[in-house]
Coordinates of C-alpha atoms in Angstrom, one line a residue:
Chain A
M1 CA -9.8 70.5 -35.0
R2 CA -11.6 72.9 -32.8
K3 CA -9.6 74.7 -30.2
M4 CA -9.5 72.6 -27.2
S5 CA -10.6 74.8 -24.3
L6 CA -10.6 78.3 -22.8
A7 CA -8.7 79.0 -19.8
E8 CA -11.8 78.1 -17.6
D9 CA -11.9 74.8 -19.5
D10 CA -8.1 74.3 -19.1
A11 CA -8.5 74.8 -15.2
T12 CA -11.4 71.9 -15.4
V13 CA -9.0 69.6 -17.3
A14 CA -6.3 70.4 -14.7
R15 CA -8.6 69.6 -11.8
L16 CA -9.7 66.4 -13.5
L17 CA -6.1 65.4 -13.9
R18 CA -5.5 66.2 -10.2
E19 CA -8.7 64.0 -9.2
I20 CA -7.3 61.1 -11.5
A21 CA -4.1 61.2 -9.5
G22 CA -6.0 60.8 -6.6
G23 CA -7.6 57.8 -7.8
S24 CA -11.1 59.2 -9.2
E25 CA -12.7 56.9 -11.6
Q26 CA -15.4 59.4 -12.5
A27 CA -12.8 62.2 -13.2
F28 CA -11.2 59.7 -15.7
V29 CA -14.3 59.2 -17.5
D30 CA -15.1 63.0 -17.6
L31 CA -11.6 63.7 -18.9
Y32 CA -12.0 61.2 -21.7
R33 CA -15.4 62.6 -22.7
R34 CA -14.1 66.0 -22.7
C35 CA -10.7 65.5 -24.3
H36 CA -10.8 62.4 -26.4
A37 CA -11.9 64.0 -29.6
D38 CA -9.1 66.3 -29.7
V39 CA -6.5 63.5 -29.0
Y40 CA -8.1 61.3 -31.7
R41 CA -7.8 64.3 -34.2
F42 CA -4.3 65.0 -33.4
A43 CA -3.4 61.4 -33.9
L44 CA -5.3 61.3 -37.2
A45 CA -3.6 64.4 -38.5
M46 CA -0.4 63.0 -37.6
A47 CA -0.7 59.6 -39.1
K48 CA -3.6 59.8 -41.7
S49 CA -5.2 56.5 -40.4
R50 CA -8.4 56.1 -38.5
G51 CA -7.1 52.8 -36.9
F52 CA -4.0 54.3 -36.0
A53 CA -5.8 57.2 -34.4
E54 CA -8.2 54.9 -32.4
D55 CA -5.4 52.7 -31.0
A56 CA -3.2 55.7 -30.3
T57 CA -6.2 57.5 -28.3
Q58 CA -6.8 54.5 -26.1
E59 CA -3.2 54.2 -25.3
V60 CA -2.9 58.0 -24.5
F61 CA -5.6 57.7 -22.0
V62 CA -4.1 54.8 -20.3
N63 CA -1.0 56.8 -20.0
V64 CA -3.0 59.6 -18.7
L65 CA -4.2 57.4 -15.9
E66 CA -0.8 56.1 -14.8
H67 CA 0.8 59.6 -15.1
A68 CA -1.7 62.2 -14.2
A69 CA 0.2 63.1 -11.0
R70 CA 3.0 64.2 -13.1
F71 CA 1.1 67.1 -14.5
D72 CA 2.5 70.4 -12.9
P73 CA 0.3 73.5 -13.7
R74 CA 3.3 75.6 -13.0
K75 CA 5.1 74.2 -16.0
G76 CA 2.3 74.7 -18.8
S77 CA -1.4 74.2 -19.5
A78 CA -3.2 71.0 -19.0
R79 CA -4.1 70.8 -22.8
G80 CA -0.3 71.3 -23.6
W81 CA 0.3 68.5 -21.2
L82 CA -2.3 66.2 -22.5
L83 CA -1.3 66.8 -26.2
G84 CA 2.2 66.3 -25.1
C85 CA 1.2 62.9 -23.9
A86 CA -0.6 62.1 -27.1
R87 CA 2.5 63.4 -29.2
H88 CA 4.7 60.7 -27.2
V89 CA 2.4 57.9 -28.1
V90 CA 1.8 58.9 -31.6
V91 CA 5.7 59.4 -32.2
D92 CA 6.4 55.8 -30.5
R93 CA 3.9 54.3 -32.7
L94 CA 5.0 55.9 -35.9
R95 CA 8.4 54.6 -35.2
L96 CA 7.1 50.9 -34.4
E97 CA 5.1 51.0 -37.7
R98 CA 8.2 52.3 -39.6
R99 CA 6.3 55.5 -40.8
W100 CA 8.9 57.7 -39.3
T101 CA 10.9 60.0 -41.5
D102 CA 13.4 62.3 -40.8
A103 CA 14.6 62.9 -44.4
L104 CA 12.8 65.8 -46.6
P105 CA 10.8 64.0 -49.1
E106 CA 12.5 64.5 -52.6
Q107 CA 9.3 63.5 -54.4
A108 CA 6.4 64.6 -52.5
E109 CA 4.0 61.7 -53.1
P110 CA 1.2 60.7 -50.7
C111 CA 2.2 57.4 -48.7
Q112 CA 0.3 54.5 -50.4
Q113 CA -0.5 52.8 -47.3
D114 CA -2.4 55.8 -45.8
E115 CA -6.1 55.8 -46.1
R116 CA -8.4 58.4 -47.6
V117 CA -9.9 60.2 -44.7
F118 CA -11.6 63.1 -46.7
T119 CA -13.7 63.0 -49.8
E120 CA -12.5 66.6 -51.0
Q121 CA -9.5 66.0 -53.0
R122 CA -7.8 69.2 -52.1
I123 CA -8.1 68.6 -48.4
E124 CA -7.1 64.9 -48.8
R125 CA -4.0 66.0 -50.8
L126 CA -3.1 68.4 -48.1
H127 CA -3.4 65.6 -45.3
A128 CA -1.3 63.5 -47.4
A129 CA 1.4 66.1 -47.8
L130 CA 1.2 66.6 -44.2
A131 CA 1.7 62.9 -43.4
E132 CA 4.8 62.9 -45.4
L133 CA 6.5 65.8 -43.8
P134 CA 9.4 64.9 -41.5
V135 CA 7.8 64.2 -38.2
E136 CA 9.4 67.2 -36.0
Y137 CA 7.9 69.5 -38.6
R138 CA 4.7 67.6 -38.8
E139 CA 4.0 67.9 -35.3
A140 CA 4.8 71.4 -34.9
V141 CA 2.2 72.1 -37.8
V142 CA -0.3 69.8 -36.3
L143 CA -0.1 71.4 -32.7
C144 CA 0.0 75.0 -33.7
D145 CA -2.1 75.3 -37.0
L146 CA -4.6 72.3 -36.5
A147 CA -5.0 71.9 -32.7
E148 CA -4.4 75.6 -32.1
L149 CA -1.9 75.4 -29.3
S150 CA -0.1 78.6 -28.6
Y151 CA 3.7 78.5 -29.2
A152 CA 4.2 78.1 -25.4
E153 CA 1.7 75.3 -25.1
A154 CA 3.4 73.6 -28.1
A155 CA 6.8 74.1 -26.5
V156 CA 5.5 72.2 -23.5
A157 CA 4.0 69.5 -25.6
L158 CA 7.0 68.9 -27.6
G159 CA 9.5 69.4 -24.8
C160 CA 11.4 72.1 -26.8
P161 CA 12.2 75.8 -26.5
L162 CA 9.6 78.2 -28.0
G163 CA 12.1 79.4 -30.6
T164 CA 12.4 75.8 -31.8
V165 CA 8.7 75.5 -32.1
R166 CA 8.6 78.6 -34.3
S167 CA 11.5 77.5 -36.6
R168 CA 10.1 73.9 -37.0
L169 CA 6.5 75.4 -37.7
H170 CA 8.0 77.9 -40.3
R171 CA 10.0 75.2 -41.9
G172 CA 6.9 72.7 -42.1
R173 CA 4.7 75.4 -43.7
A174 CA 7.5 76.0 -46.1
L175 CA 7.7 72.4 -47.1
L176 CA 4.1 72.2 -47.6
G177 CA 3.9 75.3 -49.7
A178 CA 6.6 74.0 -51.9
W179 CA 4.8 70.6 -52.2
L180 CA 1.4 72.3 -52.9
G181 CA 2.8 74.6 -55.3
E182 CA 4.5 71.8 -57.2
R183 CA 1.3 69.7 -57.1
A184 CA -0.8 72.6 -58.5
E185 CA 1.8 73.0 -61.4
R186 CA 1.7 69.4 -62.2
D187 CA -2.1 69.1 -62.0
E188 CA -2.3 72.1 -64.5
A189 CA 0.0 70.4 -66.8
Q190 CA -1.8 67.2 -66.8
A191 CA -5.1 69.1 -67.3
E192 CA -3.7 70.8 -70.2
A193 CA -2.5 67.6 -71.6
A194 CA -5.9 65.9 -71.2
G195 CA -7.8 69.0 -72.3
L196 CA -9.5 69.0 -69.0
P197 CA -10.3 72.1 -66.8
A198 CA -7.6 72.8 -64.3
G199 CA -8.7 71.0 -60.9
E200 CA -10.3 68.1 -62.5
V201 CA -7.1 65.7 -62.8
C202 CA -8.0 62.4 -61.4
T203 CA -5.3 61.2 -58.9
Chain B
M1 CA 8.7 75.9 -59.6
S2 CA 6.0 78.0 -57.7
K3 CA 5.1 77.5 -54.1
L4 CA 2.4 78.7 -51.9
D5 CA 3.4 81.7 -49.6
D6 CA 3.0 81.3 -45.8
A7 CA -0.7 83.0 -45.7
A8 CA -1.7 80.4 -48.5
V9 CA -0.4 77.5 -46.8
R10 CA -2.1 78.9 -43.5
A11 CA -5.4 79.1 -45.3
E12 CA -5.2 75.7 -46.7
L13 CA -4.4 74.4 -43.0
A14 CA -7.4 76.3 -41.8
A15 CA -9.5 74.4 -44.4
L16 CA -8.0 71.0 -43.0
R17 CA -8.6 71.9 -39.5
A18 CA -12.3 72.7 -40.3
A19 CA -12.4 69.3 -42.2
L20 CA -10.9 67.5 -39.1
A21 CA -13.4 69.0 -36.9
T22 CA -16.2 67.2 -39.0
V23 CA -14.5 63.8 -38.6
A24 CA -16.6 61.4 -36.6
V25 CA -14.8 60.2 -33.7
P26 CA -15.2 56.9 -32.2
M27 CA -16.1 57.1 -28.5
A28 CA -15.7 54.3 -25.8
D29 CA -18.9 53.8 -23.7
D30 CA -18.8 54.6 -19.8
E31 CA -18.7 50.8 -18.8
T32 CA -15.5 50.3 -20.9
L33 CA -13.9 53.3 -19.5
R34 CA -14.6 52.3 -16.1
A35 CA -13.4 48.7 -16.8
R36 CA -10.2 50.1 -18.3
F37 CA -9.6 52.4 -15.4
R38 CA -10.0 49.5 -12.9
A39 CA -7.7 47.3 -14.9
A40 CA -5.0 50.0 -15.1
T41 CA -5.3 50.9 -11.5
R42 CA -5.2 47.3 -10.5
E43 CA -1.9 46.7 -12.4
S44 CA -0.4 50.0 -11.3
P45 CA -2.3 52.5 -9.1
P46 CA -2.1 56.0 -10.1
R47 CA 0.9 57.3 -8.2
A48 CA 3.5 60.0 -8.5
A49 CA 6.4 57.7 -8.5
P50 CA 7.1 56.2 -11.8
R51 CA 8.6 53.2 -10.2
V52 CA 8.7 52.3 -6.5
T53 CA 11.5 50.1 -5.1
R54 CA 12.2 48.8 -1.6
G55 CA 13.8 51.3 0.7
G56 CA 17.2 50.8 1.8
A57 CA 19.4 52.3 4.5
R58 CA 20.5 54.9 2.1
R59 CA 17.0 56.0 1.7
Y60 CA 16.2 56.2 5.4
L61 CA 19.2 58.4 5.7
A62 CA 18.0 60.4 2.9
A63 CA 14.6 60.6 4.6
A64 CA 16.1 61.7 7.8
G65 CA 18.2 64.3 5.9
V66 CA 15.2 66.1 4.4
V67 CA 13.4 66.5 7.8
L68 CA 14.0 70.1 7.8
A69 CA 12.5 70.4 4.3
I70 CA 9.5 68.9 5.5
G71 CA 9.1 71.0 8.5
T72 CA 9.0 73.8 6.0
G73 CA 6.1 72.1 4.3
L74 CA 4.3 71.4 7.5
F75 CA 5.0 75.0 8.9
L76 CA 2.9 76.1 5.8
A77 CA 0.5 73.5 5.9
L78 CA -0.4 73.2 9.4
P79 CA -2.6 75.9 11.2
R80 CA -0.5 78.2 13.3
G81 CA -0.6 77.7 16.8
A82 CA -2.4 80.2 19.0
P83 CA -0.4 82.9 21.0
P84 CA 1.1 81.6 24.2
A85 CA -1.7 80.8 26.6
T86 CA -2.2 82.6 29.9
P87 CA -0.8 80.7 33.0
A88 CA -2.7 77.9 34.1
A89 CA -4.6 77.7 30.8
T90 CA -5.0 74.3 29.3
A91 CA -5.0 73.8 25.6
A92 CA -8.0 71.6 24.8
T93 CA -8.0 72.1 21.2
G94 CA -8.3 68.2 20.7
P95 CA -7.2 66.5 17.5
Q96 CA -6.5 68.5 14.6
P97 CA -8.2 67.5 11.2
A98 CA -6.1 64.8 9.4
M99 CA -4.1 66.1 6.5
A100 CA -4.7 63.2 4.3
S101 CA -3.4 63.9 0.6
E102 CA -3.5 61.3 -2.0
A103 CA -1.1 62.8 -4.6
F104 CA 2.4 63.7 -3.9
Q105 CA 3.1 67.4 -3.7
P106 CA 6.6 68.8 -4.7
L107 CA 8.7 69.9 -1.9
P108 CA 9.7 73.4 -1.8
S109 CA 13.1 74.1 -3.5
S110 CA 12.9 70.4 -4.8
P111 CA 13.6 69.9 -8.6
G112 CA 10.2 68.4 -8.9
F113 CA 9.2 65.4 -10.7
S114 CA 10.8 64.1 -13.7
P115 CA 9.0 61.4 -16.1
T116 CA 12.4 59.7 -16.7
A117 CA 13.6 59.4 -13.2
S118 CA 13.1 56.5 -10.6
Y119 CA 11.9 57.3 -7.1
S120 CA 11.4 55.3 -3.9
V121 CA 8.6 55.9 -1.6
V122 CA 9.7 55.9 2.0
R123 CA 7.0 56.1 4.9
V124 CA 8.2 58.2 7.8
R125 CA 6.8 59.4 11.2
I126 CA 7.6 62.8 12.1
P127 CA 7.2 64.3 15.8
L128 CA 5.4 67.5 15.3
A129 CA 7.3 68.8 18.2
S130 CA 10.5 68.7 15.6
F131 CA 8.7 71.6 13.8
A132 CA 7.5 74.1 16.4
V133 CA 8.5 77.6 15.2
V134 CA 6.4 79.5 17.6
P135 CA 7.6 79.4 21.2
G136 CA 4.8 78.0 23.3
S137 CA 3.0 76.4 20.5
E138 CA 4.8 73.1 20.4
R139 CA 2.4 70.3 19.4
S140 CA 2.5 66.8 20.6
G141 CA 2.1 63.6 18.6
S142 CA 3.3 62.9 15.2
I143 CA 2.2 62.7 11.6
E144 CA 2.9 59.9 9.1
A145 CA 3.9 60.9 5.5
D146 CA 5.4 59.3 2.5
L147 CA 8.3 60.9 0.9
L148 CA 9.3 60.4 -2.6
V149 CA 13.0 60.1 -2.6
G150 CA 14.8 60.4 -5.8
E151 CA 18.0 58.5 -7.1
D152 CA 20.1 61.6 -6.1
G153 CA 19.0 60.8 -2.4
L154 CA 17.0 64.0 -2.1
A155 CA 13.3 64.1 -1.4
H156 CA 11.3 65.5 -4.2
G157 CA 7.7 65.2 -2.9
I158 CA 5.6 64.5 0.1
R159 CA 2.3 63.1 0.8
F160 CA 0.6 62.9 4.2
T161 CA -1.1 59.6 4.8
G162 CA -3.4 61.0 7.4
G163 CA -2.0 58.4 9.8
G164 CA -1.0 60.8 12.5
A165 CA -1.6 60.6 16.1
A166 CA -3.8 63.0 17.9
V167 CA -2.4 66.5 17.7
G168 CA -2.9 69.0 20.3
A169 CA -1.3 72.1 21.6
A170 CA 1.0 71.5 24.6
Q171 CA -0.2 72.2 28.0
V172 CA 0.7 75.5 29.3
Q173 CA 1.4 75.9 33.1

């Protein structure tokens, strides 16, 4: 997920939000063109489903259309606000689809209903592990490490203090590290048992 | 049980980030977007107020109670009046440009807008003479504005509708 924008780009997004609030149809089209990929990738990173990401993206921009006037540049960046809107939509949809988890995964296995997004096994596994994280840690990791928001921007998007963002991010990374380490050990053991080189275990 | 350290996890996440950047993103065409825009604005036009309810007496009183706050906003927004003219001079400035704005602006010292709050929109007409702050620069006419009034009875935002009468400096004798 590329960095959404530099400061100038953020000013452009802020201007587009103001114009949408003023009823500009073209501004809405321009904002969509500029930002929909980041919203889609955020949703995809959170839910590991293209269909989910597509539906969520559509809902996000309908919400932006209705609530653009609420964006206040004094409270944070435009991209933080926009991804905050995306976060609300994604979290609500995850709850509705019963894909919400608050509990730490005892056995970190990929959710069977998630689709395979990446062909490279290592990336696919990491994405699956991310999708298993408790949502509060998952969204911190996705916003900071994948969407590359600053802590301050992520705090705006999540509606929590900056320190909370840091602690959730740290915890999320620690869980991923534990899961990935455990997975690597298991693969090695399976590879040894099968007489295969490490990294060639079928999943 | 081994685990990856923070640096290793961040490296893995960087790889995931790069992979996500290559994912093809479906995109709606312009016509679909415009249709979506029109459908959404027909149902609920983009407004600052999350919910609009009919005004009641309480809200009118609240509107009257915030006139001073509006005055501050008007004082800042309106061009300053000219220094007192010499005797017998007639101010012939003519109508000032309409200050129509479409989005609500937060009032000074207001708590701003909250996405979970409910607001009412109250349309008021304010005599500009109420806000003369420079002696001799009183303005005739009035200006129409929408106030965004919260459940706390306070005005949180203002939007000038541009429905003001002609504004001109007072005649100085």
